[in-house]
Coordinates of C-alpha atoms in Angstrom, one line a residue:
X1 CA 22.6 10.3 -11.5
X2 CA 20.5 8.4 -8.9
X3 CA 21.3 4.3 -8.5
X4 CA 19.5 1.7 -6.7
X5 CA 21.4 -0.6 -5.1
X6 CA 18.5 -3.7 -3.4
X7 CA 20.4 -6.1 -0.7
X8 CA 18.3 -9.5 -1.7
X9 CA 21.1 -12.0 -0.4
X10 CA 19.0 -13.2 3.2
X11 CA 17.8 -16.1 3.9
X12 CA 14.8 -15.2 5.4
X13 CA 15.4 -18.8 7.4
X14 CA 12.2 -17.3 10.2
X15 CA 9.7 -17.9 7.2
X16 CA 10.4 -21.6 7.1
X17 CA 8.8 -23.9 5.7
X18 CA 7.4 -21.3 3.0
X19 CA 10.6 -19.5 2.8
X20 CA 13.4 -22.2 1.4
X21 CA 17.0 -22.0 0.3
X22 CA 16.0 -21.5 -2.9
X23 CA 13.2 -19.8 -2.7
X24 CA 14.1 -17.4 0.4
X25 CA 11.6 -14.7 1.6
X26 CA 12.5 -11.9 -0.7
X27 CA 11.1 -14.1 -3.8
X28 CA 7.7 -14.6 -1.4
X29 CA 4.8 -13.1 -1.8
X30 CA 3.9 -12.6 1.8
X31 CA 1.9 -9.7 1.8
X32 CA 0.4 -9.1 -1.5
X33 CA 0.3 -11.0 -5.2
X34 CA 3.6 -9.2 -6.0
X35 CA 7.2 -10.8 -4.3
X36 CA 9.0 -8.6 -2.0
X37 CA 11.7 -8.5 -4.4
X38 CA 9.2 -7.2 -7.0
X39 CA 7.4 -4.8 -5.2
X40 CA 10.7 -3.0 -3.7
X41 CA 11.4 -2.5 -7.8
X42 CA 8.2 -1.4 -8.1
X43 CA 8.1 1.3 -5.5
X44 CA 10.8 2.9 -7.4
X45 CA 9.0 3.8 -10.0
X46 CA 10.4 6.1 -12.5
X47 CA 12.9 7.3 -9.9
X48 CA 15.5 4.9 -10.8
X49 CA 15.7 3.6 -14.4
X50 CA 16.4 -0.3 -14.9
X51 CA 19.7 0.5 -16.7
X52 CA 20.6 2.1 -13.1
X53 CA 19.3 -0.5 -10.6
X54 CA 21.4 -3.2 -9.3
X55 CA 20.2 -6.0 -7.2
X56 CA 23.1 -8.2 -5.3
X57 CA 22.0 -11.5 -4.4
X58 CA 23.2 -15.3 -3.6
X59 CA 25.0 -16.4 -7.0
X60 CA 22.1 -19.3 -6.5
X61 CA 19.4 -16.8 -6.6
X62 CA 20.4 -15.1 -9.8
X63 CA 18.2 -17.0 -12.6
X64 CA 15.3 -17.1 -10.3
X65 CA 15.9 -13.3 -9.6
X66 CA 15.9 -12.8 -13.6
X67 CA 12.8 -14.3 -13.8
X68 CA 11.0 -12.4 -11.4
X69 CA 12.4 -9.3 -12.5
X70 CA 12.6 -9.6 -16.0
X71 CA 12.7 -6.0 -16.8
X72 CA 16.3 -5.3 -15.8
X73 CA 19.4 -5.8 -17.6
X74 CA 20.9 -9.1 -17.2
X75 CA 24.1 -7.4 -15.5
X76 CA 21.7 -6.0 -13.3
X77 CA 21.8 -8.8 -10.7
X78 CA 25.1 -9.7 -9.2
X79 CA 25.0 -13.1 -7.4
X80 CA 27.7 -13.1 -4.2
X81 CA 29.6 -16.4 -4.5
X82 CA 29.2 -16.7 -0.4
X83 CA 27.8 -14.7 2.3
X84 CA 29.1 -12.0 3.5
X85 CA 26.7 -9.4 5.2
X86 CA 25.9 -6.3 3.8
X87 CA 28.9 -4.1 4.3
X88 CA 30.7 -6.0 1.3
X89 CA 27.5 -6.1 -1.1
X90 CA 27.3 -2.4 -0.6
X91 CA 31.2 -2.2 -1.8
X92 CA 30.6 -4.3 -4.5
X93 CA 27.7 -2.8 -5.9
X94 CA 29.7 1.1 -5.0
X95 CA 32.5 0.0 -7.1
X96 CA 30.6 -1.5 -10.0
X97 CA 28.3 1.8 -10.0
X98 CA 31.7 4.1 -10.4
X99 CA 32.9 2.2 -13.2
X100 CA 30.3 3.7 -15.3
X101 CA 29.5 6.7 -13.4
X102 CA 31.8 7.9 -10.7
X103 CA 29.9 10.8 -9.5
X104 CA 26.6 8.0 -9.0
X105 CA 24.2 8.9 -6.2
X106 CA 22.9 5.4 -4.4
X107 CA 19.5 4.9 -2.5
X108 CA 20.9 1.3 -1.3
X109 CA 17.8 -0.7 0.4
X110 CA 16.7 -4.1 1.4
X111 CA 14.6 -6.3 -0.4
X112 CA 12.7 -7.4 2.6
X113 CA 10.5 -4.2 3.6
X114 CA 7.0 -3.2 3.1
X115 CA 7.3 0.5 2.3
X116 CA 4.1 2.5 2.0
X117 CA 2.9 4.7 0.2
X118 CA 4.8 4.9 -2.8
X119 CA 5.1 8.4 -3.8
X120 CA 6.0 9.8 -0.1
X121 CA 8.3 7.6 0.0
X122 CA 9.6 8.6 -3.5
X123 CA 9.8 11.9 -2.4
X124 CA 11.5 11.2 0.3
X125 CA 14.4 9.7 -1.7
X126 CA 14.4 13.2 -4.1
X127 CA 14.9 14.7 -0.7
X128 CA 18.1 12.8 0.6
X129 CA 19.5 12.3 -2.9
X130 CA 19.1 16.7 -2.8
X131 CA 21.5 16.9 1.1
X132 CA 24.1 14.4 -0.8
X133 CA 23.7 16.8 -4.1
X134 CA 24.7 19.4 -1.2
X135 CA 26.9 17.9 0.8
X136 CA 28.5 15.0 -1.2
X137 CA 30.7 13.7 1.5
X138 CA 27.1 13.6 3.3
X139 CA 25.6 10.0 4.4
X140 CA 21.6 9.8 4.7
X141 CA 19.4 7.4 6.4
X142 CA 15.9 7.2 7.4
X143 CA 14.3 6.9 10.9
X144 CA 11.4 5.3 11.7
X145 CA 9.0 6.8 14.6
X146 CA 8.1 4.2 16.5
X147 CA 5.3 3.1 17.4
X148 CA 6.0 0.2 20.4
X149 CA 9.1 -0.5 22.2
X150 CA 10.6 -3.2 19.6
X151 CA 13.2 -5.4 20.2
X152 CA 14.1 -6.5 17.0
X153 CA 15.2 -3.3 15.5
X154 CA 17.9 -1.3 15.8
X155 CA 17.9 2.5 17.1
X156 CA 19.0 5.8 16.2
X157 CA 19.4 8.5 18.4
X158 CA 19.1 11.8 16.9
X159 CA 20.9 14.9 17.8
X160 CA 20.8 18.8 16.8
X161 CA 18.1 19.3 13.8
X162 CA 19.5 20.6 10.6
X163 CA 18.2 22.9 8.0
X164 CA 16.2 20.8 6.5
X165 CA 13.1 19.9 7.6
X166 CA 12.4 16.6 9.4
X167 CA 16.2 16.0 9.2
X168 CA 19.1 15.4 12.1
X169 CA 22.2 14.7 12.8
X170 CA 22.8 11.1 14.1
X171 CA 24.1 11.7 17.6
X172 CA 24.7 7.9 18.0
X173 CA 23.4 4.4 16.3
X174 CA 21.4 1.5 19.2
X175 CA 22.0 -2.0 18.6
X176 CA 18.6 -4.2 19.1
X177 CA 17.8 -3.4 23.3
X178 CA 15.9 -5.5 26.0
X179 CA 12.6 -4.5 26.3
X180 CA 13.1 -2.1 29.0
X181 CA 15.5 -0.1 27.1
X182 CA 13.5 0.0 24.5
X183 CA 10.5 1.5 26.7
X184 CA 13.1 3.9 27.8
X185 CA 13.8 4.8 23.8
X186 CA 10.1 5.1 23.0
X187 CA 9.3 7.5 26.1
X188 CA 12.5 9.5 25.4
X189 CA 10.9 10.4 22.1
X190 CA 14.6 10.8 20.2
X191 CA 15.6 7.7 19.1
X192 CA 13.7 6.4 15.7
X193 CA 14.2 2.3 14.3
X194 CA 17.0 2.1 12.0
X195 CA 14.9 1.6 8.7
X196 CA 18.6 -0.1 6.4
X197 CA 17.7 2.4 3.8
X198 CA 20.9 5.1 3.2
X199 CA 21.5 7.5 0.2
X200 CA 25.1 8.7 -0.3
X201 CA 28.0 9.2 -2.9
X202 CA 29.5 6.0 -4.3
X203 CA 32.5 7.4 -4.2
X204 CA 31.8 8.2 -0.4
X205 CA 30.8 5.3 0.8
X206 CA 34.3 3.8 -0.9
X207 CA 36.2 6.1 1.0
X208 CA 34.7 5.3 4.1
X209 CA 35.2 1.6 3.6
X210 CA 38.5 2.6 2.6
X211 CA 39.6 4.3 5.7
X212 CA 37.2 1.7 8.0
X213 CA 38.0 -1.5 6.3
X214 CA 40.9 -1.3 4.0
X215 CA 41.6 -5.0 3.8
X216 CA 38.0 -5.3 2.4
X217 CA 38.4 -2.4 0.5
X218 CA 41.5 -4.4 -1.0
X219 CA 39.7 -7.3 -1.8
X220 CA 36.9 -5.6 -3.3
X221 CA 39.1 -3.3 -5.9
X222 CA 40.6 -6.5 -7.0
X223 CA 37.6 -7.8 -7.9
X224 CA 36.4 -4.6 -9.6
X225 CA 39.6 -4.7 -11.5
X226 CA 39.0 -7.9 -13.1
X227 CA 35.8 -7.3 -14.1
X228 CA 35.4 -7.4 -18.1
X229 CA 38.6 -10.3 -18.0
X230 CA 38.4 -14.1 -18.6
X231 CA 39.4 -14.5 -15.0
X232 CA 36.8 -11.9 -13.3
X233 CA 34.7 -15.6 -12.6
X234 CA 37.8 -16.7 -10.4
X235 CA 38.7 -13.7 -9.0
X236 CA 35.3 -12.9 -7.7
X237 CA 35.2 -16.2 -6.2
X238 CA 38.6 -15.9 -4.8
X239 CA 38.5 -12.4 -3.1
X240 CA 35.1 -12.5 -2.1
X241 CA 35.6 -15.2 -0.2
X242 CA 38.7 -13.9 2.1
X243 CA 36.5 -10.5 3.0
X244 CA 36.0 -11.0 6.5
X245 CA 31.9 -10.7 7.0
X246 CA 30.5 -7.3 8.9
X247 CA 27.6 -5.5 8.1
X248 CA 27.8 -1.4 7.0
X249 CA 26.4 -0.3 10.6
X250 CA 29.5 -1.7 12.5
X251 CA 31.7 -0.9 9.4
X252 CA 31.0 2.4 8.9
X253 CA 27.9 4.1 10.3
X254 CA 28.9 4.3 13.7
X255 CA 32.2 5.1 12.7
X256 CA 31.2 8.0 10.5
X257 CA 30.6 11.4 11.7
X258 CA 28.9 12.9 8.6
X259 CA 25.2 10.9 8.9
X260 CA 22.0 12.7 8.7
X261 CA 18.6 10.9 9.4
X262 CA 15.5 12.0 8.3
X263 CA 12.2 10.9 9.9
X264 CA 10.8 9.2 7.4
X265 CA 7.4 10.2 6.0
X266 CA 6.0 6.9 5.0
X267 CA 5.0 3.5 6.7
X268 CA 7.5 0.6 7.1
X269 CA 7.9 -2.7 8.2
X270 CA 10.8 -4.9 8.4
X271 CA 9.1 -8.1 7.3
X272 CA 11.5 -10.4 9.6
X273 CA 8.8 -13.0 11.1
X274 CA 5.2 -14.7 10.8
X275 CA 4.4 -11.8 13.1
X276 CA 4.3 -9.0 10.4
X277 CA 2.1 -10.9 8.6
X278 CA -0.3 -10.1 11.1
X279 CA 0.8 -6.6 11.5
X280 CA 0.3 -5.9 7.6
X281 CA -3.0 -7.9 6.9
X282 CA -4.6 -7.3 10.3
X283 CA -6.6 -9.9 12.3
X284 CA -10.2 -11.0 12.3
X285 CA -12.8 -10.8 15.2
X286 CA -11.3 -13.6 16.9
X287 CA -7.7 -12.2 16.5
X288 CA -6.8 -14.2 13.7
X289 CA -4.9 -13.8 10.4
X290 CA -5.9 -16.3 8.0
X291 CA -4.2 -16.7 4.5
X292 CA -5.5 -19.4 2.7
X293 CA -8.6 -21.5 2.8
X294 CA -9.5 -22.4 6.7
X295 CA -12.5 -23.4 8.9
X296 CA -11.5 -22.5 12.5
X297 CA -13.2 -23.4 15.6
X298 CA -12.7 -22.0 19.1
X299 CA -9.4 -20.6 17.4
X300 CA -7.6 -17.4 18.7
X301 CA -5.2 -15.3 18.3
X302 CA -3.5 -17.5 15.3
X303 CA -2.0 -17.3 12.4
X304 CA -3.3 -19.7 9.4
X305 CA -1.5 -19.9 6.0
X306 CA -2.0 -21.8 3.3
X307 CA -3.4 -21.9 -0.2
X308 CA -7.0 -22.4 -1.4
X309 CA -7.2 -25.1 -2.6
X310 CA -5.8 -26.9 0.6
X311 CA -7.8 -26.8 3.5
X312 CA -6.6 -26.4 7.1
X313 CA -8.7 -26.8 10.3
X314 CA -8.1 -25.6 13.7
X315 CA -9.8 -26.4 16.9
X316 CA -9.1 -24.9 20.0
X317 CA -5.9 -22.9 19.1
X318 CA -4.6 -20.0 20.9
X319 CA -1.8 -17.6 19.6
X320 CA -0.3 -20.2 17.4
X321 CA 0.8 -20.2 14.0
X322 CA 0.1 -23.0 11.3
X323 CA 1.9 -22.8 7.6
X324 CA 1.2 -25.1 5.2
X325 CA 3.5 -26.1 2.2
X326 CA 3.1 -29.5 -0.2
X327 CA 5.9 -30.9 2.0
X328 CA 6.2 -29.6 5.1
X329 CA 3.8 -28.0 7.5
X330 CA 5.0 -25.9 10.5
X331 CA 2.4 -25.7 13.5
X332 CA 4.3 -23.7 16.5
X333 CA 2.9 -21.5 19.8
X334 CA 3.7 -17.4 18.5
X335 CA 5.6 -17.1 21.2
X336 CA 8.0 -19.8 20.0
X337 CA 8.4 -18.0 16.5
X338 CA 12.0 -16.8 17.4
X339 CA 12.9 -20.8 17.7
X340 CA 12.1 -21.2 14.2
X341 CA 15.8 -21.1 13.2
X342 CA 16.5 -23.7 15.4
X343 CA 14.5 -26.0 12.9
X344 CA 16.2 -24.7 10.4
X345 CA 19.9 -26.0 11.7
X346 CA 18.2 -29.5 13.3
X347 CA 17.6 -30.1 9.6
X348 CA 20.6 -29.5 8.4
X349 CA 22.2 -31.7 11.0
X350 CA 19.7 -34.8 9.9
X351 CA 21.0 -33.9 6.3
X352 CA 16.9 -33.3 5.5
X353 CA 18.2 -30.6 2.6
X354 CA 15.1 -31.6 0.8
X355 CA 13.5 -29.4 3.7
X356 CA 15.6 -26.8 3.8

């Protein structure tokens, strides 16, 4: 049977000041009236029953994940008692999956994307979830075309096509380039971005980690052994936290010599920064992207949100960005938006948490 599995542990920290510790990006609404969270449930569909979706979180998001999501089971959200990057969430969620059905199928995907349209990308899962049906020590992901030499994402490199249509062996996974490699990966016309979405056996992806990471591996069965007891809340807590952090690219993916990417049929965007907000609702005459109520003048180029009934006012702007929240307001040049993190830790060093 098919699984979802939704990463929504990040903390989204480039969205500040709307995006918050509690309130991190994935329970945003940043590009539509629907949070990120919800609308990645909701592009499911009736591919993936409730009973068999499983979102793993912070253990501090899980009520407000509940009550955005109030259609799933309450066992359906797992909050992580620490952070520990994705390679251990996808364990965790592998392991709990088996216990009720060990011969599970997973589409495991971020919570953070905008994925569209909904039934090509649908079909596109019946069509990896069909190679692992196949193949079941198979491992799928998705490739995205791309469309400008990015530097933010991460590359595949395809090799030899397989029988399937519009699929490939992974000859070799890119980490994020400089720009001029990146130009080099768009002109080569063989290398996709690395969407984060992969479809595979439970049980496979448990082996790998097995064989890749057996200490975690360790740590993980322990905590899948306890799970029913009066001490699961202790044990969690306790082997989670000595798993030593690494995402499932280093871990396994380019370890693994059994991947298959297909190019994916169906826009994407990896939400990661105020920029995509101007890449998904598009800009104005004047090059802006206003959310909110706003009277600019001589403004270009800029990007204006707020809410309506809180007006903000530009004059003579160029290629900045301006976020309003009730009580903090960020106004920064775009070409300064990779510095917002920086904010992020100066507060935490003042001990402003009420910020953060």
């Amino acid at each position: 049977m098919l699984h979802a599995v939704i990463m929504a542990g990040g903390s989204g920290t480039r969205f500040w000041p709307e995006s918050r510790a509690d309130r991190p990006k994935q329970l945003l609404a940043l590009t539509g009236p629907r949070s990120m969270i919800q609308e990645t449930i909701d592009r499911l569909g009736s591919l993936v029953p409730p009973e068999c979706t499983l979102v793993v979180t912070a253990a501090r998001l899980e009520e407000a994940m509940r009550r955005q999501l109030p259609n799933l089971p309450p066992d359906a959200i797992i909050g992580e008692p620490c952070k520990r990057d994705t390679a251990p969430c996808i364990g965790l969620a592998a392991f709990r999956v088996s216990r009720d059905d060990p011969d599970a199928t997973l589409v495991v995907m971020p919570a953070d994307h905008v994925i569209s349209p909904a039934d090509e990308f649908q079909q596109a899962i019946v069509q990896a979830a069909r190679l692992v049906e196949q193949a079941p020590d198979q491992i799928v992901t998705f490739g995205i075309r791309p469309t400008y030499p990015a530097e933010s994402f991460g590359y595949i490199e395809r090799g030899d096509a397989l029988d399937e249509p519009g699929t490939f062996a992974v000859a070799r996974f890119r980490e994020k380039p400089p720009l001029s490699v990146a130009k080099e990966y768009l002109a080569a016309g063989n290398f996709y971005w690395n969407s984060g979405i992969f479809i595979w056996k439970a049980r496979t992806i448990l082996e790998a980690l097995d064989r890749h990471e057996p200490e975690m591996h360790g740590h993980l069965r322990t905590i899948a052994a306890a799970e029913g007891t009066a001490a699961f809340a202790a044990v969690f807590a306790r082997e989670f936290a000595a798993i030593r952090g690494v995402s499932i690219d280093y871990a396994v993916m380019e370890k693994a010599r059994n991947v298959a990417v297909i190019e994916a049929p169906f826009e994407w965007d990896d939400v990661g920064s105020w920029h995509a907000i101007a890449r998904l609702r598009g800009a104005d005459a004047q090059g802006n992207t206003i959310c909110g109520k706003h009277l600019g003048l001589n403004t270009e180029g800029t990007i204006v949100r707020s809410t309506d009934d809180h007006l903000i006012v530009t004059l003579g702007l160029k290629d900045c960005i301006v976020v309003h929240t009730p009580d903090a307001t960020l106004v920064a040049n775009r070409r300064d938006e990779e510095s917002i993190r920086q904010i992020v830790k100066l507060l935490e060093e003042r001990g402003w948490r009420e910020y953060l």
